[in-house]
Amino acid sequence: MVPLICIFCKYVEYIEFDLDLHLYQNHRIDLVKLPIGKGSLETRINYAIEEGRRVGINLRNLNKEAKHKLGFEYIIS
Ligand SMILES: [Zn+2]
C-alpha cells in the first residue's frame, strides 16, 4: 500500500478519504495558500493528495537509513 503523506505536517495516512478529511479539518488555510492559482477547496485537496502520494512513493523507495533520517522509519517498502 502506498503511504499518503500530508504535505503540510508529515502526517501519514493510507486511506485517501482519511487524508482528505485530515486536510479539510487541519489545513484549510494551508490549502488556500497553495501556489496553484484559483481553484475550489476540493481541487486543492485533490492536489495535496496527489502530491502526498508522490512523496509517499518516493519515501517507500528510500533505504532504511534515509527513512530514519527523515523521521519516516515506520514506512515499509
Ligand atoms: Zn497535516
GROMACS .gro file of N, CA, C and O and ligand atoms in nm:
model
  309
    1MET      N    1   0.085  -0.121   0.000
    1MET     CA    2   0.000   0.000   0.000
    1MET      C    3   0.087   0.125   0.000
    1MET      O    4   0.184   0.134   0.075
    2VAL      N    5   0.052   0.220  -0.080
    2VAL     CA    6   0.130   0.345  -0.087
    2VAL      C    7   0.089   0.436   0.029
    2VAL      O    8  -0.029   0.465   0.047
    3PRO      N    9   0.186   0.480   0.108
    3PRO     CA   10   0.151   0.575   0.214
    3PRO      C   11   0.122   0.712   0.152
    3PRO      O   12   0.189   0.754   0.057
    4LEU      N   13   0.022   0.777   0.204
    4LEU     CA   14  -0.011   0.912   0.158
    4LEU      C   15   0.036   1.008   0.267
    4LEU      O   16  -0.006   0.997   0.381
    5ILE      N   17   0.125   1.098   0.230
    5ILE     CA   18   0.182   1.189   0.329
    5ILE      C   19   0.112   1.323   0.323
    5ILE      O   20   0.090   1.377   0.214
    6CYS      N   21   0.079   1.377   0.438
    6CYS     CA   22   0.026   1.514   0.440
    6CYS      C   23   0.143   1.607   0.410
    6CYS      O   24   0.243   1.606   0.482
    7ILE      N   25   0.132   1.685   0.304
    7ILE     CA   26   0.244   1.770   0.262
    7ILE      C   27   0.263   1.889   0.356
    7ILE      O   28   0.361   1.962   0.344
    8PHE      N   29   0.172   1.908   0.449
    8PHE     CA   30   0.184   2.021   0.541
    8PHE      C   31   0.243   1.983   0.676
    8PHE      O   32   0.308   2.064   0.741
    9CYS      N   33   0.218   1.861   0.723
    9CYS     CA   34   0.263   1.827   0.859
    9CYS      C   35   0.323   1.687   0.872
    9CYS      O   36   0.347   1.642   0.983
   10LYS      N   37   0.348   1.617   0.762
   10LYS     CA   38   0.411   1.484   0.764
   10LYS      C   39   0.322   1.374   0.822
   10LYS      O   40   0.370   1.265   0.849
   11TYR      N   41   0.198   1.404   0.846
   11TYR     CA   42   0.105   1.302   0.891
   11TYR      C   43   0.094   1.195   0.782
   11TYR      O   44   0.093   1.227   0.664
   12VAL      N   45   0.092   1.068   0.822
   12VAL     CA   46   0.086   0.959   0.726
   12VAL      C   47  -0.049   0.890   0.733
   12VAL      O   48  -0.097   0.855   0.840
   13GLU      N   49  -0.108   0.871   0.619
   13GLU     CA   50  -0.237   0.805   0.610
   13GLU      C   51  -0.231   0.706   0.495
   13GLU      O   52  -0.154   0.723   0.401
   14TYR      N   53  -0.308   0.602   0.503
   14TYR     CA   54  -0.310   0.504   0.394
   14TYR      C   55  -0.441   0.506   0.317
   14TYR      O   56  -0.452   0.451   0.209
   15ILE      N   57  -0.537   0.570   0.376
   15ILE     CA   58  -0.669   0.574   0.312
   15ILE      C   59  -0.695   0.716   0.262
   15ILE      O   60  -0.688   0.812   0.338
   16GLU      N   61  -0.719   0.726   0.132
   16GLU     CA   62  -0.734   0.857   0.069
   16GLU      C   63  -0.843   0.941   0.135
   16GLU      O   64  -0.826   1.060   0.159
   17PHE      N   65  -0.953   0.878   0.166
   17PHE     CA   66  -1.064   0.950   0.227
   17PHE      C   67  -1.023   1.013   0.361
   17PHE      O   68  -1.063   1.124   0.394
   18ASP      N   69  -0.941   0.939   0.437
   18ASP     CA   70  -0.898   0.989   0.568
   18ASP      C   71  -0.800   1.105   0.554
   18ASP      O   72  -0.802   1.197   0.636
   19LEU      N   73  -0.715   1.100   0.452
   19LEU     CA   74  -0.625   1.214   0.429
   19LEU      C   75  -0.706   1.335   0.384
   19LEU      O   76  -0.681   1.447   0.428
   20ASP      N   77  -0.804   1.313   0.302
   20ASP     CA   78  -0.896   1.418   0.258
   20ASP      C   79  -0.956   1.489   0.380
   20ASP      O   80  -0.952   1.611   0.394
   21LEU      N   81  -1.004   1.408   0.473
   21LEU     CA   82  -1.066   1.459   0.595
   21LEU      C   83  -0.964   1.535   0.680
   21LEU      O   84  -0.992   1.644   0.731
   22HIS      N   85  -0.845   1.477   0.691
   22HIS     CA   86  -0.737   1.541   0.768
   22HIS      C   87  -0.704   1.679   0.709
   22HIS      O   88  -0.691   1.777   0.782
   23LEU      N   89  -0.692   1.684   0.577
   23LEU     CA   90  -0.660   1.810   0.511
   23LEU      C   91  -0.771   1.912   0.533
   23LEU      O   92  -0.746   2.028   0.565
   24TYR      N   93  -0.893   1.866   0.521
   24TYR     CA   94  -1.007   1.955   0.536
   24TYR      C   95  -1.016   2.010   0.678
   24TYR      O   96  -1.041   2.128   0.699
   25GLN      N   97  -0.990   1.924   0.775
   25GLN     CA   98  -1.005   1.964   0.915
   25GLN      C   99  -0.888   2.046   0.968
   25GLN      O  100  -0.906   2.130   1.055
   26ASN      N  101  -0.768   2.021   0.915
   26ASN     CA  102  -0.649   2.082   0.975
   26ASN      C  103  -0.578   2.185   0.888
   26ASN      O  104  -0.497   2.261   0.941
   27HIS      N  105  -0.600   2.184   0.760
   27HIS     CA  106  -0.514   2.264   0.671
   27HIS      C  107  -0.590   2.351   0.572
   27HIS      O  108  -0.540   2.376   0.462
   28ARG      N  109  -0.707   2.398   0.610
   28ARG     CA  110  -0.782   2.480   0.515
   28ARG      C  111  -0.703   2.603   0.472
   28ARG      O  112  -0.699   2.638   0.355
   29ILE      N  113  -0.636   2.667   0.569
   29ILE     CA  114  -0.559   2.788   0.538
   29ILE      C  115  -0.437   2.752   0.452
   29ILE      O  116  -0.407   2.822   0.355
   30ASP      N  117  -0.370   2.643   0.488
   30ASP     CA  118  -0.255   2.599   0.407
   30ASP      C  119  -0.298   2.568   0.264
   30ASP      O  120  -0.226   2.597   0.169
   31LEU      N  121  -0.414   2.506   0.250
   31LEU     CA  122  -0.465   2.470   0.117
   31LEU      C  123  -0.488   2.595   0.032
   31LEU      O  124  -0.455   2.597  -0.086
   32VAL      N  125  -0.542   2.698   0.094
   32VAL     CA  126  -0.569   2.823   0.021
   32VAL      C  127  -0.438   2.886  -0.025
   32VAL      O  128  -0.431   2.948  -0.130
   33LYS      N  129  -0.332   2.865   0.053
   33LYS     CA  130  -0.201   2.924   0.021
   33LYS      C  131  -0.123   2.846  -0.085
   33LYS      O  132  -0.017   2.890  -0.129
   34LEU      N  133  -0.172   2.729  -0.124
   34LEU     CA  134  -0.100   2.650  -0.225
   34LEU      C  135  -0.084   2.731  -0.354
   34LEU      O  136  -0.181   2.791  -0.402
   35PRO      N  137   0.036   2.731  -0.412
   35PRO     CA  138   0.058   2.813  -0.532
   35PRO      C  139   0.008   2.744  -0.660
   35PRO      O  140   0.084   2.718  -0.752
   36ILE      N  141  -0.120   2.719  -0.665
   36ILE     CA  142  -0.176   2.652  -0.784
   36ILE      C  143  -0.285   2.736  -0.850
   36ILE      O  144  -0.372   2.683  -0.919
   37GLY      N  145  -0.280   2.866  -0.828
   37GLY     CA  146  -0.379   2.953  -0.889
   37GLY      C  147  -0.514   2.941  -0.822
   37GLY      O  148  -0.523   2.896  -0.708
   38LYS      N  149  -0.617   2.979  -0.895
   38LYS     CA  150  -0.752   2.972  -0.838
   38LYS      C  151  -0.805   2.831  -0.849
   38LYS      O  152  -0.781   2.762  -0.945
   39GLY      N  153  -0.876   2.792  -0.748
   39GLY     CA  154  -0.934   2.658  -0.751
   39GLY      C  155  -1.016   2.637  -0.625
   39GLY      O  156  -0.988   2.696  -0.521
   40SER      N  157  -1.115   2.551  -0.636
   40SER     CA  158  -1.201   2.522  -0.521
   40SER      C  159  -1.120   2.447  -0.416
   40SER      O  160  -1.012   2.395  -0.444
   41LEU      N  161  -1.174   2.443  -0.297
   41LEU     CA  162  -1.107   2.370  -0.189
   41LEU      C  163  -1.090   2.223  -0.227
   41LEU      O  164  -0.987   2.162  -0.199
   42GLU      N  165  -1.189   2.171  -0.297
   42GLU     CA  166  -1.183   2.031  -0.340
   42GLU      C  167  -1.065   2.008  -0.435
   42GLU      O  168  -0.993   1.910  -0.424
   43THR      N  169  -1.049   2.100  -0.531
   43THR     CA  170  -0.936   2.092  -0.624
   43THR      C  171  -0.805   2.094  -0.548
   43THR      O  172  -0.711   2.019  -0.578
   44ARG      N  173  -0.799   2.181  -0.447
   44ARG     CA  174  -0.676   2.196  -0.368
   44ARG      C  175  -0.648   2.070  -0.286
   44ARG      O  176  -0.534   2.028  -0.274
   45ILE      N  177  -0.754   2.013  -0.231
   45ILE     CA  178  -0.738   1.890  -0.154
   45ILE      C  179  -0.688   1.778  -0.246
   45ILE      O  180  -0.595   1.705  -0.211
   46ASN      N  181  -0.745   1.768  -0.364
   46ASN     CA  182  -0.701   1.665  -0.460
   46ASN      C  183  -0.555   1.683  -0.499
   46ASN      O  184  -0.480   1.586  -0.510
   47TYR      N  185  -0.516   1.807  -0.517
   47TYR     CA  186  -0.376   1.838  -0.550
   47TYR      C  187  -0.285   1.792  -0.435
   47TYR      O  188  -0.183   1.725  -0.458
   48ALA      N  189  -0.324   1.828  -0.313
   48ALA     CA  190  -0.243   1.791  -0.195
   48ALA      C  191  -0.233   1.639  -0.180
   48ALA      O  192  -0.127   1.586  -0.145
   49ILE      N  193  -0.342   1.569  -0.209
   49ILE     CA  194  -0.341   1.423  -0.200
   49ILE      C  195  -0.248   1.363  -0.305
   49ILE      O  196  -0.169   1.273  -0.276
   50GLU      N  197  -0.253   1.415  -0.427
   50GLU     CA  198  -0.166   1.363  -0.534
   50GLU      C  199  -0.018   1.390  -0.503
   50GLU      O  200   0.067   1.305  -0.525
   51GLU      N  201   0.009   1.508  -0.449
   51GLU     CA  202   0.147   1.540  -0.408
   51GLU      C  203   0.190   1.446  -0.296
   51GLU      O  204   0.303   1.396  -0.294
   52GLY      N  205   0.099   1.423  -0.204
   52GLY     CA  206   0.127   1.334  -0.090
   52GLY      C  207   0.153   1.192  -0.135
   52GLY      O  208   0.235   1.121  -0.076
   53ARG      N  209   0.084   1.151  -0.240
   53ARG     CA  210   0.104   1.016  -0.294
   53ARG      C  211   0.244   1.007  -0.358
   53ARG      O  212   0.316   0.909  -0.341
   54ARG      N  213   0.280   1.113  -0.430
   54ARG     CA  214   0.412   1.119  -0.493
   54ARG      C  215   0.523   1.110  -0.386
   54ARG      O  216   0.619   1.035  -0.401
   55VAL      N  217   0.505   1.187  -0.278
   55VAL     CA  218   0.601   1.184  -0.168
   55VAL      C  219   0.606   1.044  -0.107
   55VAL      O  220   0.713   0.991  -0.079
   56GLY      N  221   0.489   0.984  -0.090
   56GLY     CA  222   0.481   0.851  -0.030
   56GLY      C  223   0.554   0.747  -0.113
   56GLY      O  224   0.626   0.662  -0.059
   57ILE      N  225   0.537   0.752  -0.244
   57ILE     CA  226   0.603   0.657  -0.333
   57ILE      C  227   0.755   0.675  -0.324
   57ILE      O  228   0.830   0.578  -0.312
   58ASN      N  229   0.799   0.800  -0.323
   58ASN     CA  230   0.944   0.826  -0.313
   58ASN      C  231   0.999   0.779  -0.178
   58ASN      O  232   1.107   0.722  -0.172
   59LEU      N  233   0.925   0.805  -0.072
   59LEU     CA  234   0.970   0.763   0.062
   59LEU      C  235   0.983   0.613   0.072
   59LEU      O  236   1.076   0.560   0.130
   60ARG      N  237   0.885   0.544   0.015
   60ARG     CA  238   0.883   0.399   0.022
   60ARG      C  239   1.007   0.339  -0.044
   60ARG      O  240   1.056   0.235  -0.005
   61ASN      N  241   1.058   0.409  -0.147
   61ASN     CA  242   1.174   0.359  -0.220
   61ASN      C  243   1.308   0.391  -0.153
   61ASN      O  244   1.411   0.344  -0.199
   62LEU      N  245   1.305   0.471  -0.048
   62LEU     CA  246   1.430   0.505   0.020
   62LEU      C  247   1.479   0.387   0.103
   62LEU      O  248   1.400   0.302   0.144
   63ASN      N  249   1.609   0.383   0.130
   63ASN     CA  250   1.660   0.278   0.218
   63ASN      C  251   1.628   0.313   0.364
   63ASN      O  252   1.585   0.424   0.395
   64LYS      N  253   1.650   0.217   0.451
   64LYS     CA  254   1.613   0.228   0.591
   64LYS      C  255   1.676   0.350   0.658
   64LYS      O  256   1.610   0.423   0.733
   65GLU      N  257   1.803   0.371   0.629
   65GLU     CA  258   1.877   0.482   0.690
   65GLU      C  259   1.818   0.617   0.650
   65GLU      O  260   1.800   0.706   0.734
   66ALA      N  261   1.790   0.631   0.521
   66ALA     CA  262   1.734   0.757   0.471
   66ALA      C  263   1.596   0.782   0.531
   66ALA      O  264   1.563   0.895   0.569
   67LYS      N  265   1.519   0.677   0.544
   67LYS     CA  266   1.386   0.689   0.606
   67LYS      C  267   1.399   0.738   0.750
   67LYS      O  268   1.326   0.825   0.795
   68HIS      N  269   1.495   0.678   0.820
   68HIS     CA  270   1.516   0.713   0.960
   68HIS      C  271   1.553   0.860   0.974
   68HIS      O  272   1.502   0.931   1.060
   69LYS      N  273   1.643   0.905   0.888
   69LYS     CA  274   1.687   1.045   0.890
   69LYS      C  275   1.570   1.141   0.874
   69LYS      O  276   1.566   1.249   0.931
   70LEU      N  277   1.476   1.102   0.792
   70LEU     CA  278   1.361   1.189   0.763
   70LEU      C  279   1.247   1.171   0.863
   70LEU      O  280   1.148   1.242   0.858
   71GLY      N  281   1.264   1.074   0.952
   71GLY     CA  282   1.160   1.052   1.052
   71GLY      C  283   1.046   0.966   1.003
   71GLY      O  284   0.935   0.972   1.058
   72PHE      N  285   1.071   0.888   0.900
   72PHE     CA  286   0.966   0.802   0.844
   72PHE      C  287   1.008   0.656   0.850
   72PHE      O  288   0.978   0.578   0.760
   73GLU      N  289   1.079   0.619   0.956
   73GLU     CA  290   1.134   0.484   0.964
   73GLU      C  291   1.026   0.376   0.967
   73GLU      O  292   1.052   0.261   0.936
   74TYR      N  293   0.906   0.413   1.004
   74TYR     CA  294   0.798   0.315   1.014
   74TYR      C  295   0.732   0.286   0.878
   74TYR      O  296   0.644   0.201   0.869
   75ILE      N  297   0.773   0.358   0.774
   75ILE     CA  298   0.715   0.331   0.642
   75ILE      C  299   0.782   0.209   0.579
   75ILE      O  300   0.905   0.206   0.564
   76ILE      N  301   0.703   0.111   0.551
   76ILE     CA  302   0.754  -0.016   0.499
   76ILE      C  303   0.763  -0.009   0.346
   76ILE      O  304   0.674   0.047   0.281
   77SER      N  305   0.868  -0.071   0.293
   77SER     CA  306   0.886  -0.072   0.147
   77SER      C  307   0.781  -0.158   0.079
   77SER      O  308   0.737  -0.256   0.134
   78ZN      ZN  309  -0.141   1.753   0.804
   0.00000   0.00000   0.00000
